[in-house]
CSV table of C-alpha atoms in Angstrom, one decimal:
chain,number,residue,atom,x,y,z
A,1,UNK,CA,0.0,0.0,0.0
A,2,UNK,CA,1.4,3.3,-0.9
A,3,UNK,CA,2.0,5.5,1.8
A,4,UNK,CA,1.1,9.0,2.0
A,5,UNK,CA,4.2,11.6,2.5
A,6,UNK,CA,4.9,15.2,2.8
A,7,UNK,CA,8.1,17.4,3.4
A,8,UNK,CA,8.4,18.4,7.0
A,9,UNK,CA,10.8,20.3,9.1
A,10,UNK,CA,10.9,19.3,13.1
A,11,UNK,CA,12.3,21.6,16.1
A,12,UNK,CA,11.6,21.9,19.7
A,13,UNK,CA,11.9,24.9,21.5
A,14,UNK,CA,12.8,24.0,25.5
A,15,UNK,CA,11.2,20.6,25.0
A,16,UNK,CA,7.9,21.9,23.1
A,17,UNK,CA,8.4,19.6,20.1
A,18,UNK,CA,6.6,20.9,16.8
A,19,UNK,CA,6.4,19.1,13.0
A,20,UNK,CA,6.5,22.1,10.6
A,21,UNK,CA,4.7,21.0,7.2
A,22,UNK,CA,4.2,22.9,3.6
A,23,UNK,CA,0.6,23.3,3.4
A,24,UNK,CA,0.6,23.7,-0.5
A,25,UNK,CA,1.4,20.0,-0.4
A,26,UNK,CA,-1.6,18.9,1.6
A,27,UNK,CA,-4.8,17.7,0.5
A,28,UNK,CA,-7.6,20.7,1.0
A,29,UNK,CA,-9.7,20.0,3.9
A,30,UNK,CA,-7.7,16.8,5.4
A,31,UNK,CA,-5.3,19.1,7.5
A,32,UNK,CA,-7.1,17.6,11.0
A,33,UNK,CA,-6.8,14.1,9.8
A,34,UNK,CA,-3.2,14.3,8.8
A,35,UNK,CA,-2.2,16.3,12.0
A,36,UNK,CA,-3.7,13.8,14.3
A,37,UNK,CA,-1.8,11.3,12.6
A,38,UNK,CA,1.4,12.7,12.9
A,39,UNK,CA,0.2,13.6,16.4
A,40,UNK,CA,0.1,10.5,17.9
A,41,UNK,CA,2.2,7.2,18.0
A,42,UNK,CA,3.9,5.9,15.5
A,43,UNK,CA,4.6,9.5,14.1
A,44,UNK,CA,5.0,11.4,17.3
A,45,UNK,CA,5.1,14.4,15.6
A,46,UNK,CA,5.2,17.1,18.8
A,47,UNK,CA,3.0,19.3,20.8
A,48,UNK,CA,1.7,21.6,17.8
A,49,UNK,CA,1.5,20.6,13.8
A,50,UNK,CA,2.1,24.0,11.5
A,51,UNK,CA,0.8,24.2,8.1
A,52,UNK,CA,2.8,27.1,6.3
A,53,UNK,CA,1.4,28.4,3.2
A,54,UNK,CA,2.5,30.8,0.9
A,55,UNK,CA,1.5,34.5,2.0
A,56,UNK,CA,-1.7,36.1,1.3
A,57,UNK,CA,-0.9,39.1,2.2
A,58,UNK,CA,2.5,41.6,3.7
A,59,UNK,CA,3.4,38.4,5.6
A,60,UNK,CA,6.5,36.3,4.4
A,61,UNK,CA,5.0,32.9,5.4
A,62,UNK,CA,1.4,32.2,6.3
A,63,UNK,CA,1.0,30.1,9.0
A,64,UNK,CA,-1.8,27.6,10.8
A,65,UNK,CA,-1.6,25.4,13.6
A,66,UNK,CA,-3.4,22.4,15.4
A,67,UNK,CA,-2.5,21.7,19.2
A,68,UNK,CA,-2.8,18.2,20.7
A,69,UNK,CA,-4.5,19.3,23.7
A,70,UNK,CA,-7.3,20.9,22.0
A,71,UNK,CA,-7.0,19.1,18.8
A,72,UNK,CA,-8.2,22.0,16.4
A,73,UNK,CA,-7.0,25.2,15.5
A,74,UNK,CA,-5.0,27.4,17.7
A,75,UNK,CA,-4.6,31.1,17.2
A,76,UNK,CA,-0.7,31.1,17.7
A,77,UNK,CA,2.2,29.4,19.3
A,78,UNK,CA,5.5,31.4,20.6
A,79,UNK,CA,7.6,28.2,20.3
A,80,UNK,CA,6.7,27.5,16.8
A,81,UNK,CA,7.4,30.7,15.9
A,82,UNK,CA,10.8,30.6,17.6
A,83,UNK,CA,11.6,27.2,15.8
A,84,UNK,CA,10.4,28.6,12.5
A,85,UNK,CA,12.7,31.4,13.3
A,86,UNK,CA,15.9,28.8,13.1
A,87,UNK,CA,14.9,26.5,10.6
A,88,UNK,CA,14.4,29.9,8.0
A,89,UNK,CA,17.9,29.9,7.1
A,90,UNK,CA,19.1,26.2,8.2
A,91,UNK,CA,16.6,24.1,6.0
A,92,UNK,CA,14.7,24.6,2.4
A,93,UNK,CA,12.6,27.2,3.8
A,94,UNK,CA,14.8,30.0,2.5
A,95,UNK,CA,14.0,29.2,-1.0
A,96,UNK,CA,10.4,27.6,-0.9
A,97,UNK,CA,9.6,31.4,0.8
A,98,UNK,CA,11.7,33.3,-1.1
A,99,UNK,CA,13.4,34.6,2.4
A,100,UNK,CA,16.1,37.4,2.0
A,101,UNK,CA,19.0,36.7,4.9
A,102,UNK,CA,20.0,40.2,5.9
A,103,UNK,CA,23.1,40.5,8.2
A,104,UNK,CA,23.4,41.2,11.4
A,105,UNK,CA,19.5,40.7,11.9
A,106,UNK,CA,17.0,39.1,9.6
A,107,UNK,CA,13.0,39.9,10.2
A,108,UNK,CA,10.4,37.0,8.9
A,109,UNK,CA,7.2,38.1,8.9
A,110,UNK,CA,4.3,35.6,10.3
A,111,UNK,CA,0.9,35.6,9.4
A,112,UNK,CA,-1.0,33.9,12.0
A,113,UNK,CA,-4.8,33.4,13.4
A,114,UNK,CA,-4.0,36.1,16.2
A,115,UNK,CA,-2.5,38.2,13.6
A,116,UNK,CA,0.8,39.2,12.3
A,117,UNK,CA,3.9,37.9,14.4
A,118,UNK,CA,7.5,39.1,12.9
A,119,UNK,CA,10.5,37.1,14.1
A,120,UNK,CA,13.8,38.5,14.2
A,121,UNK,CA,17.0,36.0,13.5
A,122,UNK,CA,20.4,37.7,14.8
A,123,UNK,CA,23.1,36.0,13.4
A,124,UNK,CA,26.4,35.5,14.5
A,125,UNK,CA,29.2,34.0,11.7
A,126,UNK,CA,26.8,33.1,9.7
A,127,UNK,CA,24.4,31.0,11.8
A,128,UNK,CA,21.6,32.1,13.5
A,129,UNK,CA,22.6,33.4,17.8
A,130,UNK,CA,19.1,34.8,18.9
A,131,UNK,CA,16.1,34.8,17.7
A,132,UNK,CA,13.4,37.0,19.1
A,133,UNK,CA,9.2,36.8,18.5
A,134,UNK,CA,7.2,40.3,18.4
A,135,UNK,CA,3.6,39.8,19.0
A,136,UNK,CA,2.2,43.0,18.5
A,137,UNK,CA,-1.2,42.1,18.1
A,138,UNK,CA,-1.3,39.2,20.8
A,139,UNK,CA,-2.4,41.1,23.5
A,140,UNK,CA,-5.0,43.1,22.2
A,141,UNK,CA,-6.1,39.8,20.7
A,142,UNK,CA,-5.9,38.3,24.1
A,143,UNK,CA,-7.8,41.0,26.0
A,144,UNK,CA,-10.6,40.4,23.4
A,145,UNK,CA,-10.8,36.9,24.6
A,146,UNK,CA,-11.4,38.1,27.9
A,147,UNK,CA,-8.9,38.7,31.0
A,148,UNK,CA,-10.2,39.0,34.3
A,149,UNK,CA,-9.9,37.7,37.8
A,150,UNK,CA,-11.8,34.7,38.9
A,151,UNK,CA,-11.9,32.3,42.1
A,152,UNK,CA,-12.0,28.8,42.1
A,153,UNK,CA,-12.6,26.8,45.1
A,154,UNK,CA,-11.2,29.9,47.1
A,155,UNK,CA,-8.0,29.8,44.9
A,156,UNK,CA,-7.6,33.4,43.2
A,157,UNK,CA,-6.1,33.0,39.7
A,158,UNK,CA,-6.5,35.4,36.2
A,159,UNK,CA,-8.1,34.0,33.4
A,160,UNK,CA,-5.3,35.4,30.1
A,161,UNK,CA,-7.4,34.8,26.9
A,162,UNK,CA,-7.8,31.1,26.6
A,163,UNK,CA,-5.1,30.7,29.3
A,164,UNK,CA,-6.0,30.2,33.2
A,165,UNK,CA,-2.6,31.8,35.2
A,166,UNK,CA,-2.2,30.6,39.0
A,167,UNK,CA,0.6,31.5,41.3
A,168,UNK,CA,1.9,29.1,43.3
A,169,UNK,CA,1.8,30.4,46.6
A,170,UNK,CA,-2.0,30.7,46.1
A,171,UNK,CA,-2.2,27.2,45.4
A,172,UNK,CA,0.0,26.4,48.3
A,173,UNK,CA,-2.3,28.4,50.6
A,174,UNK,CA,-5.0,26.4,49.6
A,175,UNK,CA,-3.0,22.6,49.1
A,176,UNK,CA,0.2,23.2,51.9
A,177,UNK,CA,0.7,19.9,51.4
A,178,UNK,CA,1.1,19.4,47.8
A,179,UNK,CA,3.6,19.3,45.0
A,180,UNK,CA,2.5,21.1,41.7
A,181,UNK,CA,5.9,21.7,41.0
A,182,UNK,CA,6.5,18.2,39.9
A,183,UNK,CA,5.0,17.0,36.4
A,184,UNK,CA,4.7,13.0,37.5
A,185,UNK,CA,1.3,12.2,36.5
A,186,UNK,CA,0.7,12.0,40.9
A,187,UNK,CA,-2.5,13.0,43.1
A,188,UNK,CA,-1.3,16.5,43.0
A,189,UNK,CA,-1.4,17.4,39.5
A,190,UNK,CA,-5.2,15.6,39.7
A,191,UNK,CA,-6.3,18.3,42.1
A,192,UNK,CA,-5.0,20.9,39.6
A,193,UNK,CA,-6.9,18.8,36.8
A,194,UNK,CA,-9.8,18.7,39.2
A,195,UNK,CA,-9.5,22.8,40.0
A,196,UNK,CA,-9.2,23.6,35.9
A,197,UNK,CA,-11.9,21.2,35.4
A,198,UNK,CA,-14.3,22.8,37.6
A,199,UNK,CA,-13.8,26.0,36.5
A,200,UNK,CA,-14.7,25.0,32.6
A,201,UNK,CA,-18.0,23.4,34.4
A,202,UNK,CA,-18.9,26.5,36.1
A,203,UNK,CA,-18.7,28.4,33.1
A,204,UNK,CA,-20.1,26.0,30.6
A,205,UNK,CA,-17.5,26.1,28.3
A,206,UNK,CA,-17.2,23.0,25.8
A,207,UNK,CA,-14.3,20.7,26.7
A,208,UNK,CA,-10.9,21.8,27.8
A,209,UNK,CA,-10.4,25.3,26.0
A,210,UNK,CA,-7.8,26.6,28.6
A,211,UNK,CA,-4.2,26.1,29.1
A,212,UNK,CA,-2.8,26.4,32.7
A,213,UNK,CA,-0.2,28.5,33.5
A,214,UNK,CA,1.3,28.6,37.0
A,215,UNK,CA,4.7,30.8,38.3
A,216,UNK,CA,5.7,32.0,41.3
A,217,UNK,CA,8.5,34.8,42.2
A,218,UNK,CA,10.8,32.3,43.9
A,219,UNK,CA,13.6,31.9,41.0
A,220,UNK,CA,16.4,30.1,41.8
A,221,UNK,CA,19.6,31.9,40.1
A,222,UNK,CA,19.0,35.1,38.5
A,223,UNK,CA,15.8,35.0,36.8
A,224,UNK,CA,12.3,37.6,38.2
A,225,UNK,CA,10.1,34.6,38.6
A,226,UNK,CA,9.8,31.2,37.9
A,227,UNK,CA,7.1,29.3,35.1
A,228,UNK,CA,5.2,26.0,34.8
A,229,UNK,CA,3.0,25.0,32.0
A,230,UNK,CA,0.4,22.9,32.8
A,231,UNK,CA,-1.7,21.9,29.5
A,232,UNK,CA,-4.7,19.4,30.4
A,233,UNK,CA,-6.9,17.6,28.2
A,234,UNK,CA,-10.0,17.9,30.2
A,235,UNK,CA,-10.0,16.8,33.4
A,236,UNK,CA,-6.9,14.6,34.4
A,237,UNK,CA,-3.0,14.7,34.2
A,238,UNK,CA,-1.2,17.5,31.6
A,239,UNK,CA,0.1,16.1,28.5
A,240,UNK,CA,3.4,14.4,29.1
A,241,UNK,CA,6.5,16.0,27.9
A,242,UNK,CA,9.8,15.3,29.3
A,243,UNK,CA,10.2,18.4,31.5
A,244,UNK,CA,8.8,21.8,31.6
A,245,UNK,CA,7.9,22.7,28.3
A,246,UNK,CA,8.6,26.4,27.5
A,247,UNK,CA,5.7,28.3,25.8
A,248,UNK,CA,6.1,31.6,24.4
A,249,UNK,CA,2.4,32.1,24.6
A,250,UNK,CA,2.2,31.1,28.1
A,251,UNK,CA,4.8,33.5,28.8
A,252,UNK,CA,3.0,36.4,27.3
A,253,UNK,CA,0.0,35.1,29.8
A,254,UNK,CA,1.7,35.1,32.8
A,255,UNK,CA,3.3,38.5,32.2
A,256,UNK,CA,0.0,39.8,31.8
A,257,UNK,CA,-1.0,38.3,34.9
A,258,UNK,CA,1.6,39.9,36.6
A,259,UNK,CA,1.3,43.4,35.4
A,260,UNK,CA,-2.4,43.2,36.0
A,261,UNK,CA,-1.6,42.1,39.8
A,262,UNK,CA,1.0,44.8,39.6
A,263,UNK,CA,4.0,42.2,40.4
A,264,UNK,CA,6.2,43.2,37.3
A,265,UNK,CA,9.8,43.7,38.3
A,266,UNK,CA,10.0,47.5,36.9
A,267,UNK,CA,8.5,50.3,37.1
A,268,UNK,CA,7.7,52.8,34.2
A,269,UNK,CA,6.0,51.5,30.7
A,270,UNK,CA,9.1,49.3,29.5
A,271,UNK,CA,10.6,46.9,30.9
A,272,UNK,CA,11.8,43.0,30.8
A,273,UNK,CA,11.0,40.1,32.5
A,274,UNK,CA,13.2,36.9,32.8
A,275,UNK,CA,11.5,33.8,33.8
A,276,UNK,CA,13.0,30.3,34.7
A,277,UNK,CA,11.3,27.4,33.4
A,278,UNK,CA,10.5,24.5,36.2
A,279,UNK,CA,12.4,24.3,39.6
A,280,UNK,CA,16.5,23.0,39.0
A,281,UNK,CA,16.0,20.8,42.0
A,282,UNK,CA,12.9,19.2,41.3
A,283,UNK,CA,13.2,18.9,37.9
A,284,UNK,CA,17.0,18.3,36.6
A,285,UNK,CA,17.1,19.2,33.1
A,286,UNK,CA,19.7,18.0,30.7
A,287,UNK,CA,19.8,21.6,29.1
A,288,UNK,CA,20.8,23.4,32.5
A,289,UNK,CA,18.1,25.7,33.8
A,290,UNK,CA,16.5,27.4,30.7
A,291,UNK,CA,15.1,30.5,30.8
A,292,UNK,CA,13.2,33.3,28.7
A,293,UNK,CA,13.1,36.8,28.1
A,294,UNK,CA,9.8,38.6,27.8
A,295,UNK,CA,10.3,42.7,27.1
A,296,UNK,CA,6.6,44.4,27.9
A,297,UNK,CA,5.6,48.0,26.9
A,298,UNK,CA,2.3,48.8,29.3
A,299,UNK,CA,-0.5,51.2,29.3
A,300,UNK,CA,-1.5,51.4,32.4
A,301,UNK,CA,-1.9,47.5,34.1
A,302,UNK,CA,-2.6,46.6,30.4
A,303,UNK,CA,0.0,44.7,28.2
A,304,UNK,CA,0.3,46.9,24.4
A,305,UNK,CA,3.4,45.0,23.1
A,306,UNK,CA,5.1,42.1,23.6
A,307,UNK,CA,8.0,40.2,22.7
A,308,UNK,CA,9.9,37.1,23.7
A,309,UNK,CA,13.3,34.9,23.5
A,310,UNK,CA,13.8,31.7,24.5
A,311,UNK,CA,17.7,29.9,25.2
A,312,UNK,CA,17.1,26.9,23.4
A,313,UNK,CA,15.8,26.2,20.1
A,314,UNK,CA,17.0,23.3,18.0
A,315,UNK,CA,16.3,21.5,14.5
A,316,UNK,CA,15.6,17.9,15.6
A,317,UNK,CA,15.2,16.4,11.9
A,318,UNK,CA,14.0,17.5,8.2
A,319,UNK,CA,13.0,15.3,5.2
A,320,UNK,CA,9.9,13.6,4.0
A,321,UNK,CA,7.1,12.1,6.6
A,322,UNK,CA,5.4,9.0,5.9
A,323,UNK,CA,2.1,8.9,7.5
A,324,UNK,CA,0.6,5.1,9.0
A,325,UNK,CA,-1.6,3.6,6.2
A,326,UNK,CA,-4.7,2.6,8.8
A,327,UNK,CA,-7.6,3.5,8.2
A,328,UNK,CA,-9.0,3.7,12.1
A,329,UNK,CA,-10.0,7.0,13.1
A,330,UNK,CA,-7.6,8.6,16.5
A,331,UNK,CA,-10.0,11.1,17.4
């Protein structure tokens, strides 16, 4: 039986694995069923699956992603963006988009769901050193989803968009007990499964549309605060991922958070936060303790601008996928 294959590109960006595909090469309308394919076992294919197409508009690359937590659409993902960002100048994607390297910094422009996300690449001899996401129109897409306090169970948290934020020490207060810090599928990332699930009840949304976000301002070397992603599908245990996935998204979340609870670690309308992903001493991570960047502009409490860097992105493979030939449907 012949197999059906497509060029791909695959990165992960602080363990968020994503499978970067040309969407000009894939069937119209079967982009769900080919996602969820790659998705799940044998493919593994990450976290997210991006379909880039060529651009419609002032973008460079238009892009569209499906998440395995929700598995549909999702506006935008900072660590696909990032990844993207490497893989520019490293694989094909120079010439299949017709990208123009431009020394000492190179801006791709991303046309997204949440709108238009331009990526810086620095280089440094030649090869990509830093590479930096603008989301520009994030926030004020994120505000439109809705950002307010709520309580749950007694537990104060913010709901960011489609993103529920919780500091630690409020969860503490409430569990002194337990360990969220961890990500061992255990009884104590349950209760936090349990909390989230709640919440969606209460408000009657359909199935698991938020990602939870927790940090604290405990860092451990010289970082403002401290991150932990905690994506659930539904109510139970956060997907499993190695260690504590960094999420550029997320990021921008929790900074809001923190500006709205008026925790940011400046004062004035600019300023930078850097946030350490997981705890070192819980979590050992090959990679050292990695850590991002996230440079605000405020109005006010409210976020206007943002842009982020993460300290590890890598290609992981490139080449042609071949997708399982059975026929049984995954989701």
């Amino acid at each position: 039986m012949k197999q059906e294959a497509y060029t791909y590109i695959k990165g992960h960006c602080g363990w968020d694995s994503v499978t970067l595909l040309h969407g000009n090469e894939i069937p119209i309308g079967q982009e769900h069923r080919i996602a969820h394919l790659l998705l799940n076992p044998p493919c593994h294919g990450g976290i997210e699956i991006g379909f880039m197409y060529p651009p419609e508009g002032k973008e460079d690359i238009r892009l569209r992603i499906i998440d395995s937590t929700t598995k549909t659409w999702l506006p935008m993902c900072g660590g696909m963006s990032q990844v993207i960002g490497l893989a520019a100048f490293q694989t094909s994607m120079e010439q299949q988009f017709r990208l123009r390297k431009q020394y000492p910094k190179t801006r791709i422009l991303i046309g997204t769901d949440s709108g238009l996300v331009p990526v810086d690449v620095r280089f440094d001899g030649g090869c990509p050193a830093e590479i930096t996401t603008l989301m520009p129109d994030y926030p004020s897409y994120m505000y439109n989803e809705g950002v307010r306090p709520v309580n749950i169970r007694g537990i104060p948290a913010m709901k960011i968009g489609y993103f529920l934020v919780f500091k630690l020490d409020d969860l503490q207060r409430a569990y002194p007990d337990a360990e969220f810090r961890h990500r061992r599928p255990d009884s104590d990332l349950e209760v936090l499964g349990d909390i989230q699930a709640e919440y969606l009840q209460n408000q009657r949304l359909p199935g698991s549309t938020l990602y939870s976000m927790l940090y604290d301002l405990h860092p451990e070397e010289d970082g403002d605060a401290r991150i932990f992603t905690r994506f659930f599908k539904g109510k139970g245990v956060p997907q499993t991922t190695p260690l504590e996935a960094q999420c550029g998204t997320g990021t921008i979340a929790v900074g809001m958070a923190m500006a709205a609870r008026k925790e940011l670690p400046f004062t004035g309308n600019t300023g930078q936060i850097l946030f350490e992903w997981g705890s070192r001493r819980l979590t050992p991570d090959p990679y050292g303790l990695r850590k991002s960047i996230l440079n605000l502009e405020l109005q006010g409490d409210y976020l206007i601008r943002a842009s982020f860097s993460h300290n590890i992105v890598e290609l992981q493979s490139a080449g042609t996928v071949y997708l399982p030939s059975f026929n049984s449907r995954l989701y």
